[in-house]
């Protein structure tokens, strides 16, 4: 059993910044990659950013140049720095970890509970 817990969400003014954190705990495991997704009310979930164990990154087109994803997998933690936020980016932000349970089988994806980010004046 693995738990992912996001933190750092809240209310921010347009043009402001937030830093989200994702901490994994539970069974013994090895993280291969982490991703951030977001889902706004009435809209489809979208990929925001992802990062591999070796540090290779990918970003959604709408956040490229404004967001930075990073990781410290030795401490089972990932981060998302969000800058120049727009009201349209109000959403629940979810952390996903691709990992292997030690003593288990192959790779599996785990999702966190999500953290609310509200961009408004």
PDB file of C-alpha atoms in Angstrom:
ATOM      1  CA  UNK A   1       0.000   0.000   0.000  1.00  0.00           C
ATOM      2  CA  UNK A   2       1.304   3.442  -1.025  1.00  0.00           C
ATOM      3  CA  UNK A   3      -0.095   6.849  -0.137  1.00  0.00           C
ATOM      4  CA  UNK A   4       0.576  10.108  -2.013  1.00  0.00           C
ATOM      5  CA  UNK A   5      -0.197  13.388  -0.239  1.00  0.00           C
ATOM      6  CA  UNK A   6      -0.170  16.746  -2.047  1.00  0.00           C
ATOM      7  CA  UNK A   7       0.293  20.036  -0.209  1.00  0.00           C
ATOM      8  CA  UNK A   8       0.821  23.708  -0.989  1.00  0.00           C
ATOM      9  CA  UNK A   9      -2.474  24.548  -2.683  1.00  0.00           C
ATOM     10  CA  UNK A  10      -4.668  27.500  -1.799  1.00  0.00           C
ATOM     11  CA  UNK A  11      -5.831  30.915  -2.981  1.00  0.00           C
ATOM     12  CA  UNK A  12      -3.471  33.029  -5.087  1.00  0.00           C
ATOM     13  CA  UNK A  13      -3.934  36.273  -7.044  1.00  0.00           C
ATOM     14  CA  UNK A  14      -3.643  36.317 -10.852  1.00  0.00           C
ATOM     15  CA  UNK A  15       0.023  36.565 -11.773  1.00  0.00           C
ATOM     16  CA  UNK A  16       1.074  34.987  -8.486  1.00  0.00           C
ATOM     17  CA  UNK A  17       2.996  31.797  -7.715  1.00  0.00           C
ATOM     18  CA  UNK A  18       2.540  28.589  -5.729  1.00  0.00           C
ATOM     19  CA  UNK A  19       4.769  25.593  -5.026  1.00  0.00           C
ATOM     20  CA  UNK A  20       3.081  22.208  -4.706  1.00  0.00           C
ATOM     21  CA  UNK A  21       4.666  19.212  -2.970  1.00  0.00           C
ATOM     22  CA  UNK A  22       3.940  15.486  -3.257  1.00  0.00           C
ATOM     23  CA  UNK A  23       5.133  13.043  -0.589  1.00  0.00           C
ATOM     24  CA  UNK A  24       4.919   9.253  -1.010  1.00  0.00           C
ATOM     25  CA  UNK A  25       4.869   6.838   1.929  1.00  0.00           C
ATOM     26  CA  UNK A  26       3.822   3.328   2.945  1.00  0.00           C
ATOM     27  CA  UNK A  27       5.257   0.079   1.627  1.00  0.00           C
ATOM     28  CA  UNK A  28       8.852  -0.156   0.459  1.00  0.00           C
ATOM     29  CA  UNK A  29       9.022   0.999  -3.152  1.00  0.00           C
ATOM     30  CA  UNK A  30      11.161   2.618  -5.834  1.00  0.00           C
ATOM     31  CA  UNK A  31       9.803   5.616  -7.784  1.00  0.00           C
ATOM     32  CA  UNK A  32      10.447   5.671 -11.528  1.00  0.00           C
ATOM     33  CA  UNK A  33       8.529   8.836 -12.456  1.00  0.00           C
ATOM     34  CA  UNK A  34       6.142  11.472 -11.137  1.00  0.00           C
ATOM     35  CA  UNK A  35       3.506  13.535 -12.904  1.00  0.00           C
ATOM     36  CA  UNK A  36       1.113  16.369 -12.107  1.00  0.00           C
ATOM     37  CA  UNK A  37      -2.388  16.579 -13.601  1.00  0.00           C
ATOM     38  CA  UNK A  38      -5.181  19.076 -13.046  1.00  0.00           C
ATOM     39  CA  UNK A  39      -8.941  19.042 -13.493  1.00  0.00           C
ATOM     40  CA  UNK A  40     -11.129  22.142 -13.561  1.00  0.00           C
ATOM     41  CA  UNK A  41     -14.901  21.975 -12.926  1.00  0.00           C
ATOM     42  CA  UNK A  42     -16.731  20.592 -15.964  1.00  0.00           C
ATOM     43  CA  UNK A  43     -13.508  19.991 -17.903  1.00  0.00           C
ATOM     44  CA  UNK A  44     -11.332  17.017 -18.818  1.00  0.00           C
ATOM     45  CA  UNK A  45      -8.285  16.157 -16.756  1.00  0.00           C
ATOM     46  CA  UNK A  46      -5.053  17.327 -18.392  1.00  0.00           C
ATOM     47  CA  UNK A  47      -1.367  16.558 -17.955  1.00  0.00           C
ATOM     48  CA  UNK A  48       0.581  19.479 -16.498  1.00  0.00           C
ATOM     49  CA  UNK A  49       4.118  18.085 -16.216  1.00  0.00           C
ATOM     50  CA  UNK A  50       6.088  14.880 -15.677  1.00  0.00           C
ATOM     51  CA  UNK A  51       9.608  13.941 -14.627  1.00  0.00           C
ATOM     52  CA  UNK A  52      11.565  10.681 -14.765  1.00  0.00           C
ATOM     53  CA  UNK A  53      13.991   9.257 -12.216  1.00  0.00           C
ATOM     54  CA  UNK A  54      16.862  10.580 -14.352  1.00  0.00           C
ATOM     55  CA  UNK A  55      15.401  14.094 -14.481  1.00  0.00           C
ATOM     56  CA  UNK A  56      13.885  14.079 -17.983  1.00  0.00           C
ATOM     57  CA  UNK A  57      10.919  16.486 -18.030  1.00  0.00           C
ATOM     58  CA  UNK A  58       7.812  17.047 -20.148  1.00  0.00           C
ATOM     59  CA  UNK A  59       5.345  19.937 -19.926  1.00  0.00           C
ATOM     60  CA  UNK A  60       1.893  20.654 -21.222  1.00  0.00           C
ATOM     61  CA  UNK A  61       1.845  23.316 -23.926  1.00  0.00           C
ATOM     62  CA  UNK A  62      -0.091  25.826 -21.817  1.00  0.00           C
ATOM     63  CA  UNK A  63       2.372  25.763 -18.884  1.00  0.00           C
ATOM     64  CA  UNK A  64       5.685  25.530 -20.742  1.00  0.00           C
ATOM     65  CA  UNK A  65       7.995  28.342 -19.660  1.00  0.00           C
ATOM     66  CA  UNK A  66       5.975  29.131 -16.517  1.00  0.00           C
ATOM     67  CA  UNK A  67       5.999  25.894 -14.468  1.00  0.00           C
ATOM     68  CA  UNK A  68       8.974  23.848 -13.250  1.00  0.00           C
ATOM     69  CA  UNK A  69       8.743  20.223 -12.100  1.00  0.00           C
ATOM     70  CA  UNK A  70      11.457  18.713  -9.894  1.00  0.00           C
ATOM     71  CA  UNK A  71      12.010  15.610  -7.802  1.00  0.00           C
ATOM     72  CA  UNK A  72      13.908  14.135  -4.865  1.00  0.00           C
ATOM     73  CA  UNK A  73      13.049  10.467  -5.252  1.00  0.00           C
ATOM     74  CA  UNK A  74      15.638   9.420  -2.652  1.00  0.00           C
ATOM     75  CA  UNK A  75      13.264  11.124  -0.185  1.00  0.00           C
ATOM     76  CA  UNK A  76      10.097  10.059  -2.051  1.00  0.00           C
ATOM     77  CA  UNK A  77       9.123  13.630  -2.881  1.00  0.00           C
ATOM     78  CA  UNK A  78       8.192  15.670  -5.958  1.00  0.00           C
ATOM     79  CA  UNK A  79       7.491  19.372  -6.523  1.00  0.00           C
ATOM     80  CA  UNK A  80       5.701  21.665  -8.954  1.00  0.00           C
ATOM     81  CA  UNK A  81       6.628  25.359  -9.027  1.00  0.00           C
ATOM     82  CA  UNK A  82       3.833  27.359 -10.681  1.00  0.00           C
ATOM     83  CA  UNK A  83       4.457  30.952 -11.799  1.00  0.00           C
ATOM     84  CA  UNK A  84       2.352  33.645 -13.511  1.00  0.00           C
ATOM     85  CA  UNK A  85      -0.883  31.855 -12.698  1.00  0.00           C
ATOM     86  CA  UNK A  86      -4.088  32.661 -14.612  1.00  0.00           C
ATOM     87  CA  UNK A  87      -7.681  32.412 -13.317  1.00  0.00           C
ATOM     88  CA  UNK A  88      -8.342  29.736 -15.965  1.00  0.00           C
ATOM     89  CA  UNK A  89      -5.866  27.490 -14.137  1.00  0.00           C
ATOM     90  CA  UNK A  90      -8.129  27.170 -11.105  1.00  0.00           C
ATOM     91  CA  UNK A  91      -8.406  23.399 -10.630  1.00  0.00           C
ATOM     92  CA  UNK A  92      -7.720  20.421  -8.408  1.00  0.00           C
ATOM     93  CA  UNK A  93      -4.095  19.402  -8.916  1.00  0.00           C
ATOM     94  CA  UNK A  94      -3.190  15.715  -8.589  1.00  0.00           C
ATOM     95  CA  UNK A  95       0.165  13.997  -8.103  1.00  0.00           C
ATOM     96  CA  UNK A  96       0.828  10.615  -9.743  1.00  0.00           C
ATOM     97  CA  UNK A  97       3.769   8.304  -9.016  1.00  0.00           C
ATOM     98  CA  UNK A  98       4.909   5.448 -11.235  1.00  0.00           C
ATOM     99  CA  UNK A  99       6.656   2.998  -8.937  1.00  0.00           C
ATOM    100  CA  UNK A 100       7.614  -0.591  -8.255  1.00  0.00           C
ATOM    101  CA  UNK A 101       6.797  -2.248  -4.934  1.00  0.00           C
ATOM    102  CA  UNK A 102       9.832  -4.102  -3.580  1.00  0.00           C
ATOM    103  CA  UNK A 103       8.924  -7.787  -3.589  1.00  0.00           C
ATOM    104  CA  UNK A 104       6.023  -7.146  -5.945  1.00  0.00           C
ATOM    105  CA  UNK A 105       5.587  -7.290  -9.700  1.00  0.00           C
ATOM    106  CA  UNK A 106       6.016  -4.584 -12.300  1.00  0.00           C
ATOM    107  CA  UNK A 107       5.304  -0.860 -12.407  1.00  0.00           C
ATOM    108  CA  UNK A 108       2.039   0.618 -11.113  1.00  0.00           C
ATOM    109  CA  UNK A 109       0.576   4.132 -11.023  1.00  0.00           C
ATOM    110  CA  UNK A 110      -0.698   5.688  -7.777  1.00  0.00           C
ATOM    111  CA  UNK A 111      -2.732   8.890  -7.436  1.00  0.00           C
ATOM    112  CA  UNK A 112      -2.931  11.378  -4.592  1.00  0.00           C
ATOM    113  CA  UNK A 113      -6.090  12.940  -3.181  1.00  0.00           C
ATOM    114  CA  UNK A 114      -5.520  16.256  -4.955  1.00  0.00           C
ATOM    115  CA  UNK A 115      -5.077  19.808  -3.699  1.00  0.00           C
ATOM    116  CA  UNK A 116      -7.266  22.781  -4.648  1.00  0.00           C
ATOM    117  CA  UNK A 117      -5.636  25.743  -6.394  1.00  0.00           C
ATOM    118  CA  UNK A 118      -7.806  28.849  -6.805  1.00  0.00           C
ATOM    119  CA  UNK A 119      -6.530  31.803  -8.858  1.00  0.00           C
ATOM    120  CA  UNK A 120      -8.705  34.861  -8.191  1.00  0.00           C
ATOM    121  CA  UNK A 121      -8.615  38.471  -7.003  1.00  0.00           C
TER     122      UNK A 121
END
